[in-house]
Amino acid sequence: MTDHDSAYEGLVDEDSHGQWAFGTSFDDPLAGVDTTVPDDVDLKALAAYCLMLGDDALINSQRLAEWSTRAPELEEEVALANVGLDLLGQARLLLARAAKADPTVVPFISDTSPAPSEDALAFFRDEADFRNVRLTELDNGDFAKSQVRLLVFSTWRLAVFTRLQESRDPVLAAVANKGVKELTYHRDYAARWVVTLGCGTDESKRRVRDAVTRIWPYVSELFIPTDEEIALAEVGVAVDPRDVREEFDSVLAQVLHAAELDAPEGKSVGTIGGRGGRRGIHTEAFGPLIAEMQVVARAHPEGVW
């Protein structure tokens, strides 16, 4: 068989002696992007912030991947997979930025492991080291629950990313600029489904009402700022999540009204000693999620092809 007849020829990098087997790509995700950090920016705080936003996207992407072969129809399966891939791309950039800002956040695997830093962060951190909000890790439930979760998450994240386009960190600004386009689709896609279900059959109405009741207690955590967010917001790098609450409430009110739904009142998941997902305290659903996500890489940490 000649080279041009081989379907696998393009997968082989002849200049490399072994590529790590489980990564998202072999190129530097930040290649061509200005990674200069302003002198007045705390690098550890920047890394922590990028981990938060990166973990949010990574874990939500993993949940959406679980819909493969399970969505109600093929078109929705493709749509959910594409949303997940968008978030995975955001996660890769943000985790790479975290590692660039503070290499100490990358877990040690071995002296010979070829795993890129963003993959090491995804596959080799322990549960308590993840900084995602707990909303992202909730089990998928039925289709209505996943759509309500996506609506809440994407509405909040879009408001944050819209403001991050003006970040003094060039990487965050670049990620946000691309992410705004993606998140606008994510939000509108989920909103259409929530309205469709809310104005549909008695069964679809029941399911989407139950979904709102299940998801809503996790909304408040989105707007509790960490010390890193506050400090970075003061120097024009990050967004204080409290600043997007009004926009979030306005969008959700419009969608819920159109869907003939009401937002539950007075229900919120608490923290443990003031600690929630941003400080490594997660739900019972999180352990099995990352175990499934990491199992192959952890079993073969130096795997190459």
mmCIF file of C-alpha atoms in Angstrom:
data_model
loop_
_atom_site.group_PDB
_atom_site.id
_atom_site.type_symbol
_atom_site.label_atom_id
_atom_site.label_comp_id
_atom_site.label_asym_id
_atom_site.label_seq_id
_atom_site.Cartn_x
_atom_site.Cartn_y
_atom_site.Cartn_z
ATOM 1 C CA MET A 1 0.000 0.000 0.000
ATOM 2 C CA THR A 2 1.415 3.392 -0.941
ATOM 3 C CA ASP A 3 1.374 6.349 1.440
ATOM 4 C CA HIS A 4 -1.523 8.068 -0.261
ATOM 5 C CA ASP A 5 -3.624 4.920 0.091
ATOM 6 C CA SER A 6 -3.260 4.829 3.878
ATOM 7 C CA ALA A 7 -6.122 6.269 5.930
ATOM 8 C CA TYR A 8 -3.749 6.528 8.893
ATOM 9 C CA GLU A 9 -0.859 8.381 7.285
ATOM 10 C CA GLY A 10 -2.071 11.778 8.474
ATOM 11 C CA LEU A 11 -2.208 10.594 12.079
ATOM 12 C CA VAL A 12 1.495 9.887 12.327
ATOM 13 C CA ASP A 13 4.056 12.521 13.295
ATOM 14 C CA GLU A 14 7.259 11.058 11.912
ATOM 15 C CA ASP A 15 9.407 13.573 13.792
ATOM 16 C CA SER A 16 8.166 12.432 17.182
ATOM 17 C CA HIS A 17 9.018 9.290 19.067
ATOM 18 C CA GLY A 18 5.740 8.593 20.780
ATOM 19 C CA GLN A 19 2.691 10.806 21.288
ATOM 20 C CA TRP A 20 0.734 10.636 24.501
ATOM 21 C CA ALA A 21 -2.232 8.384 23.890
ATOM 22 C CA PHE A 22 -5.087 10.186 25.610
ATOM 23 C CA GLY A 23 -4.745 13.904 24.835
ATOM 24 C CA THR A 24 -6.950 16.287 22.886
ATOM 25 C CA SER A 25 -4.202 17.291 20.452
ATOM 26 C CA PHE A 26 -0.458 17.428 20.106
ATOM 27 C CA ASP A 27 -0.094 21.111 19.284
ATOM 28 C CA ASP A 28 0.413 23.853 21.827
ATOM 29 C CA PRO A 29 -3.133 25.222 22.366
ATOM 30 C CA LEU A 30 -1.712 28.697 23.042
ATOM 31 C CA ALA A 31 0.512 28.798 19.950
ATOM 32 C CA GLY A 32 0.275 32.206 18.316
ATOM 33 C CA VAL A 33 -1.459 33.820 21.299
ATOM 34 C CA ASP A 34 0.228 36.550 23.316
ATOM 35 C CA THR A 35 0.723 35.034 26.770
ATOM 36 C CA THR A 36 2.346 38.071 28.375
ATOM 37 C CA VAL A 37 0.889 38.772 31.814
ATOM 38 C CA PRO A 38 0.636 42.390 33.027
ATOM 39 C CA ASP A 39 3.129 43.108 35.798
ATOM 40 C CA ASP A 40 0.454 43.890 38.396
ATOM 41 C CA VAL A 41 -1.331 40.546 37.988
ATOM 42 C CA ASP A 42 -0.886 37.815 40.596
ATOM 43 C CA LEU A 43 0.094 34.727 38.609
ATOM 44 C CA LYS A 44 -1.251 32.263 41.161
ATOM 45 C CA ALA A 45 -4.581 34.073 41.246
ATOM 46 C CA LEU A 46 -4.700 34.048 37.429
ATOM 47 C CA ALA A 47 -3.983 30.318 37.370
ATOM 48 C CA ALA A 48 -6.702 29.667 39.956
ATOM 49 C CA TYR A 49 -9.207 31.697 37.951
ATOM 50 C CA CYS A 50 -8.387 29.868 34.724
ATOM 51 C CA LEU A 51 -8.771 26.560 36.547
ATOM 52 C CA MET A 52 -12.239 27.585 37.716
ATOM 53 C CA LEU A 53 -13.457 28.526 34.250
ATOM 54 C CA GLY A 54 -11.640 25.610 32.641
ATOM 55 C CA ASP A 55 -13.024 23.054 35.068
ATOM 56 C CA ASP A 56 -16.557 24.399 34.598
ATOM 57 C CA ALA A 57 -16.255 23.751 30.869
ATOM 58 C CA LEU A 58 -14.465 20.411 31.209
ATOM 59 C CA ILE A 59 -16.961 18.857 33.602
ATOM 60 C CA ASN A 60 -19.987 20.155 31.722
ATOM 61 C CA SER A 61 -18.484 18.770 28.525
ATOM 62 C CA GLN A 62 -18.059 15.378 30.158
ATOM 63 C CA ARG A 63 -21.707 15.359 31.218
ATOM 64 C CA LEU A 64 -22.881 16.297 27.737
ATOM 65 C CA ALA A 65 -20.757 13.501 26.253
ATOM 66 C CA GLU A 66 -22.889 11.058 28.233
ATOM 67 C CA TRP A 67 -25.814 11.897 25.936
ATOM 68 C CA SER A 68 -24.103 10.185 23.008
ATOM 69 C CA THR A 69 -26.436 7.420 21.723
ATOM 70 C CA ARG A 70 -29.032 8.466 24.354
ATOM 71 C CA ALA A 71 -30.560 11.711 23.065
ATOM 72 C CA PRO A 72 -34.227 11.637 21.985
ATOM 73 C CA GLU A 73 -33.305 11.991 18.306
ATOM 74 C CA LEU A 74 -30.195 12.137 16.153
ATOM 75 C CA GLU A 75 -30.321 15.891 15.591
ATOM 76 C CA GLU A 76 -30.259 16.578 19.327
ATOM 77 C CA GLU A 77 -27.480 14.070 19.852
ATOM 78 C CA VAL A 78 -25.338 15.960 17.342
ATOM 79 C CA ALA A 79 -26.287 19.321 18.881
ATOM 80 C CA LEU A 80 -25.375 18.225 22.407
ATOM 81 C CA ALA A 81 -22.118 16.696 21.190
ATOM 82 C CA ASN A 82 -21.194 19.937 19.445
ATOM 83 C CA VAL A 83 -21.939 21.975 22.571
ATOM 84 C CA GLY A 84 -19.739 19.599 24.538
ATOM 85 C CA LEU A 85 -16.915 19.933 22.017
ATOM 86 C CA ASP A 86 -17.128 23.732 22.187
ATOM 87 C CA LEU A 87 -16.768 23.566 25.962
ATOM 88 C CA LEU A 88 -13.924 21.058 25.700
ATOM 89 C CA GLY A 89 -12.066 23.477 23.459
ATOM 90 C CA GLN A 90 -12.563 26.271 25.993
ATOM 91 C CA ALA A 91 -11.388 23.970 28.770
ATOM 92 C CA ARG A 92 -8.209 23.060 26.943
ATOM 93 C CA LEU A 93 -7.224 26.689 26.403
ATOM 94 C CA LEU A 94 -8.022 27.722 29.957
ATOM 95 C CA LEU A 95 -6.226 24.789 31.577
ATOM 96 C CA ALA A 96 -3.203 25.438 29.382
ATOM 97 C CA ARG A 97 -3.285 29.080 30.477
ATOM 98 C CA ALA A 98 -3.458 28.036 34.133
ATOM 99 C CA ALA A 99 -0.387 25.845 33.693
ATOM 100 C CA LYS A 100 1.463 28.622 31.861
ATOM 101 C CA ALA A 101 0.695 31.142 34.610
ATOM 102 C CA ASP A 102 1.622 28.808 37.471
ATOM 103 C CA PRO A 103 3.286 25.489 36.557
ATOM 104 C CA THR A 104 2.939 24.287 40.165
ATOM 105 C CA VAL A 105 -0.774 23.584 39.550
ATOM 106 C CA VAL A 106 0.092 20.731 37.173
ATOM 107 C CA PRO A 107 0.082 17.356 38.947
ATOM 108 C CA PHE A 108 3.284 15.332 38.790
ATOM 109 C CA ILE A 109 2.892 12.104 36.826
ATOM 110 C CA SER A 110 6.408 10.861 36.148
ATOM 111 C CA ASP A 111 9.701 12.146 34.853
ATOM 112 C CA THR A 112 9.027 10.536 31.485
ATOM 113 C CA SER A 113 5.298 11.176 30.970
ATOM 114 C CA PRO A 114 4.583 12.899 27.635
ATOM 115 C CA ALA A 115 1.174 14.218 28.773
ATOM 116 C CA PRO A 116 0.684 17.919 27.935
ATOM 117 C CA SER A 117 -0.027 20.141 30.933
ATOM 118 C CA GLU A 118 -3.710 20.666 30.116
ATOM 119 C CA ASP A 119 -4.217 16.910 29.813
ATOM 120 C CA ALA A 120 -2.376 16.284 33.072
ATOM 121 C CA LEU A 121 -4.749 18.742 34.757
ATOM 122 C CA ALA A 122 -7.778 16.989 33.300
ATOM 123 C CA PHE A 123 -6.767 13.405 33.938
ATOM 124 C CA PHE A 124 -4.521 13.353 36.997
ATOM 125 C CA ARG A 125 -5.973 15.721 39.558
ATOM 126 C CA ASP A 126 -7.933 14.311 42.473
ATOM 127 C CA GLU A 127 -11.553 15.197 43.175
ATOM 128 C CA ALA A 128 -10.781 17.898 45.745
ATOM 129 C CA ASP A 129 -8.436 19.664 43.304
ATOM 130 C CA PHE A 130 -11.167 20.498 40.803
ATOM 131 C CA ARG A 131 -12.625 24.003 41.013
ATOM 132 C CA ASN A 132 -15.853 23.733 39.009
ATOM 133 C CA VAL A 133 -19.189 24.936 40.349
ATOM 134 C CA ARG A 134 -21.411 22.082 41.456
ATOM 135 C CA LEU A 135 -24.078 22.862 38.858
ATOM 136 C CA THR A 136 -21.853 21.417 36.138
ATOM 137 C CA GLU A 137 -21.410 18.027 37.779
ATOM 138 C CA LEU A 138 -25.057 17.192 38.471
ATOM 139 C CA ASP A 139 -26.204 13.981 36.801
ATOM 140 C CA ASN A 140 -27.916 14.440 33.460
ATOM 141 C CA GLY A 141 -31.308 13.180 34.525
ATOM 142 C CA ASP A 142 -33.789 13.393 31.682
ATOM 143 C CA PHE A 143 -33.599 15.633 28.624
ATOM 144 C CA ALA A 144 -35.484 18.452 30.346
ATOM 145 C CA LYS A 145 -33.069 18.547 33.263
ATOM 146 C CA SER A 146 -30.030 18.689 30.985
ATOM 147 C CA GLN A 147 -31.569 21.519 28.983
ATOM 148 C CA VAL A 148 -32.399 23.567 32.082
ATOM 149 C CA ARG A 149 -28.872 23.025 33.397
ATOM 150 C CA LEU A 150 -27.437 24.089 30.031
ATOM 151 C CA LEU A 151 -29.672 27.161 29.954
ATOM 152 C CA VAL A 152 -28.564 28.282 33.416
ATOM 153 C CA PHE A 153 -24.899 27.563 32.809
ATOM 154 C CA SER A 154 -24.647 29.097 29.349
ATOM 155 C CA THR A 155 -26.607 32.230 30.320
ATOM 156 C CA TRP A 156 -24.249 32.839 33.240
ATOM 157 C CA ARG A 157 -21.086 31.972 31.311
ATOM 158 C CA LEU A 158 -22.075 34.105 28.317
ATOM 159 C CA ALA A 159 -22.533 37.124 30.582
ATOM 160 C CA VAL A 160 -19.088 36.509 32.103
ATOM 161 C CA PHE A 161 -17.353 35.904 28.769
ATOM 162 C CA THR A 162 -18.925 38.995 27.201
ATOM 163 C CA ARG A 163 -17.135 41.068 29.834
ATOM 164 C CA LEU A 164 -13.950 38.992 29.668
ATOM 165 C CA GLN A 165 -13.444 40.142 26.089
ATOM 166 C CA GLU A 166 -12.041 43.320 27.679
ATOM 167 C CA SER A 167 -9.717 41.415 30.027
ATOM 168 C CA ARG A 168 -6.176 42.739 30.344
ATOM 169 C CA ASP A 169 -4.979 39.164 30.076
ATOM 170 C CA PRO A 170 -4.670 38.549 26.325
ATOM 171 C CA VAL A 171 -5.388 34.828 26.635
ATOM 172 C CA LEU A 172 -8.604 35.304 28.588
ATOM 173 C CA ALA A 173 -9.679 37.991 26.126
ATOM 174 C CA ALA A 174 -8.992 35.690 23.153
ATOM 175 C CA VAL A 175 -10.799 32.722 24.722
ATOM 176 C CA ALA A 176 -13.764 34.934 25.595
ATOM 177 C CA ASN A 177 -13.937 36.472 22.139
ATOM 178 C CA LYS A 178 -14.308 33.037 20.553
ATOM 179 C CA GLY A 179 -16.401 31.663 23.387
ATOM 180 C CA VAL A 180 -19.078 34.365 23.170
ATOM 181 C CA LYS A 181 -20.130 33.094 19.739
ATOM 182 C CA GLU A 182 -20.304 29.520 20.976
ATOM 183 C CA LEU A 183 -22.117 30.341 24.201
ATOM 184 C CA THR A 184 -24.705 32.448 22.415
ATOM 185 C CA TYR A 185 -25.697 29.352 20.464
ATOM 186 C CA HIS A 186 -25.637 27.181 23.598
ATOM 187 C CA ARG A 187 -27.938 29.566 25.454
ATOM 188 C CA ASP A 188 -30.368 30.003 22.579
ATOM 189 C CA TYR A 189 -30.485 26.280 21.861
ATOM 190 C CA ALA A 190 -31.314 25.453 25.480
ATOM 191 C CA ALA A 191 -33.805 28.317 25.756
ATOM 192 C CA ARG A 192 -35.751 27.078 22.741
ATOM 193 C CA TRP A 193 -36.018 23.628 24.252
ATOM 194 C CA VAL A 194 -37.098 24.903 27.670
ATOM 195 C CA VAL A 195 -39.854 26.965 26.029
ATOM 196 C CA THR A 196 -40.873 24.030 23.824
ATOM 197 C CA LEU A 197 -41.123 21.683 26.800
ATOM 198 C CA GLY A 198 -42.853 24.220 29.008
ATOM 199 C CA CYS A 199 -45.517 24.918 26.389
ATOM 200 C CA GLY A 200 -45.870 21.294 25.292
ATOM 201 C CA THR A 201 -47.730 18.295 26.638
ATOM 202 C CA ASP A 202 -48.716 17.752 30.246
ATOM 203 C CA GLU A 203 -45.809 15.324 30.572
ATOM 204 C CA SER A 204 -43.228 17.721 29.102
ATOM 205 C CA LYS A 205 -44.517 20.513 31.341
ATOM 206 C CA ARG A 206 -44.184 18.292 34.402
ATOM 207 C CA ARG A 207 -40.676 17.266 33.493
ATOM 208 C CA VAL A 208 -39.379 20.765 32.842
ATOM 209 C CA ARG A 209 -40.986 22.062 36.062
ATOM 210 C CA ASP A 210 -39.258 19.264 37.966
ATOM 211 C CA ALA A 211 -36.002 20.147 36.190
ATOM 212 C CA VAL A 212 -36.184 23.800 37.232
ATOM 213 C CA THR A 213 -36.882 22.745 40.818
ATOM 214 C CA ARG A 214 -33.869 20.401 40.762
ATOM 215 C CA ILE A 215 -31.427 22.840 39.139
ATOM 216 C CA TRP A 216 -32.376 26.115 40.799
ATOM 217 C CA PRO A 217 -30.755 25.519 44.211
ATOM 218 C CA TYR A 218 -27.362 25.511 42.454
ATOM 219 C CA VAL A 219 -27.832 28.925 40.815
ATOM 220 C CA SER A 220 -26.677 31.024 43.760
ATOM 221 C CA GLU A 221 -23.203 29.435 43.783
ATOM 222 C CA LEU A 222 -22.538 30.979 40.368
ATOM 223 C CA PHE A 223 -22.554 34.444 41.898
ATOM 224 C CA ILE A 224 -20.414 33.915 44.988
ATOM 225 C CA PRO A 225 -16.997 35.410 44.182
ATOM 226 C CA THR A 226 -13.740 33.880 45.300
ATOM 227 C CA ASP A 227 -10.853 35.975 46.612
ATOM 228 C CA GLU A 228 -9.046 35.436 43.307
ATOM 229 C CA GLU A 229 -11.984 36.705 41.276
ATOM 230 C CA ILE A 230 -12.308 39.823 43.395
ATOM 231 C CA ALA A 231 -8.585 40.586 43.242
ATOM 232 C CA LEU A 232 -8.327 40.001 39.492
ATOM 233 C CA ALA A 233 -11.495 41.979 38.793
ATOM 234 C CA GLU A 234 -9.947 44.963 40.558
ATOM 235 C CA VAL A 235 -7.047 44.972 38.072
ATOM 236 C CA GLY A 236 -9.215 44.416 35.006
ATOM 237 C CA VAL A 237 -8.400 40.764 34.394
ATOM 238 C CA ALA A 238 -11.385 38.810 35.715
ATOM 239 C CA VAL A 239 -15.116 39.372 36.145
ATOM 240 C CA ASP A 240 -16.731 39.611 39.557
ATOM 241 C CA PRO A 241 -19.687 37.204 39.136
ATOM 242 C CA ARG A 242 -21.910 39.483 41.193
ATOM 243 C CA ASP A 243 -21.739 41.988 38.337
ATOM 244 C CA VAL A 244 -23.597 39.650 35.951
ATOM 245 C CA ARG A 245 -26.458 38.686 38.267
ATOM 246 C CA GLU A 246 -28.847 41.325 36.940
ATOM 247 C CA GLU A 247 -28.290 40.281 33.341
ATOM 248 C CA PHE A 248 -28.659 36.613 34.252
ATOM 249 C CA ASP A 249 -31.923 37.200 36.111
ATOM 250 C CA SER A 250 -33.319 39.239 33.231
ATOM 251 C CA VAL A 251 -32.600 36.556 30.618
ATOM 252 C CA LEU A 252 -33.877 33.708 32.768
ATOM 253 C CA ALA A 253 -37.034 35.642 33.623
ATOM 254 C CA GLN A 254 -37.783 36.107 29.913
ATOM 255 C CA VAL A 255 -37.228 32.437 29.080
ATOM 256 C CA LEU A 256 -39.193 31.118 32.057
ATOM 257 C CA HIS A 257 -42.063 33.490 31.307
ATOM 258 C CA ALA A 258 -42.181 32.294 27.706
ATOM 259 C CA ALA A 259 -42.095 28.700 28.961
ATOM 260 C CA GLU A 260 -44.923 29.382 31.440
ATOM 261 C CA LEU A 261 -42.656 28.478 34.339
ATOM 262 C CA ASP A 262 -41.791 30.116 37.651
ATOM 263 C CA ALA A 263 -38.402 30.186 39.323
ATOM 264 C CA PRO A 264 -38.474 28.510 42.755
ATOM 265 C CA GLU A 265 -37.873 30.850 45.670
ATOM 266 C CA GLY A 266 -35.796 30.450 48.803
ATOM 267 C CA LYS A 267 -33.990 27.269 47.801
ATOM 268 C CA SER A 268 -30.196 27.170 47.672
ATOM 269 C CA VAL A 269 -27.570 24.496 48.198
ATOM 270 C CA GLY A 270 -25.340 25.488 51.065
ATOM 271 C CA THR A 271 -21.610 25.218 51.550
ATOM 272 C CA ILE A 272 -19.519 23.262 54.022
ATOM 273 C CA GLY A 273 -17.560 25.639 56.210
ATOM 274 C CA GLY A 274 -18.046 28.275 53.548
ATOM 275 C CA ARG A 275 -16.600 25.982 50.893
ATOM 276 C CA GLY A 276 -18.338 24.859 47.707
ATOM 277 C CA GLY A 277 -17.234 23.655 44.298
ATOM 278 C CA ARG A 278 -14.721 26.478 43.871
ATOM 279 C CA ARG A 279 -12.910 25.165 46.953
ATOM 280 C CA GLY A 280 -13.042 21.479 46.118
ATOM 281 C CA ILE A 281 -16.282 20.466 47.856
ATOM 282 C CA HIS A 282 -18.376 18.561 45.345
ATOM 283 C CA THR A 283 -21.575 16.527 45.110
ATOM 284 C CA GLU A 284 -21.817 12.758 45.378
ATOM 285 C CA ALA A 285 -22.202 12.620 41.613
ATOM 286 C CA PHE A 286 -18.742 14.059 41.006
ATOM 287 C CA GLY A 287 -16.567 11.139 42.091
ATOM 288 C CA PRO A 288 -18.037 8.620 39.609
ATOM 289 C CA LEU A 289 -17.921 11.268 36.847
ATOM 290 C CA ILE A 290 -14.191 11.946 37.091
ATOM 291 C CA ALA A 291 -13.451 8.277 37.737
ATOM 292 C CA GLU A 292 -14.957 7.436 34.373
ATOM 293 C CA MET A 293 -13.253 10.393 32.704
ATOM 294 C CA GLN A 294 -9.806 9.534 34.073
ATOM 295 C CA VAL A 295 -9.757 5.755 34.345
ATOM 296 C CA VAL A 296 -7.920 4.886 31.115
ATOM 297 C CA ALA A 297 -5.318 7.646 31.436
ATOM 298 C CA ARG A 298 -4.611 6.742 35.056
ATOM 299 C CA ALA A 299 -4.290 3.052 34.168
ATOM 300 C CA HIS A 300 -1.710 3.887 31.475
ATOM 301 C CA PRO A 301 -0.162 7.223 32.493
ATOM 302 C CA GLU A 302 2.786 6.835 30.132
ATOM 303 C CA GLY A 303 0.795 5.411 27.263
ATOM 304 C CA VAL A 304 1.975 6.520 23.809
ATOM 305 C CA TRP A 305 1.263 5.663 20.217
#
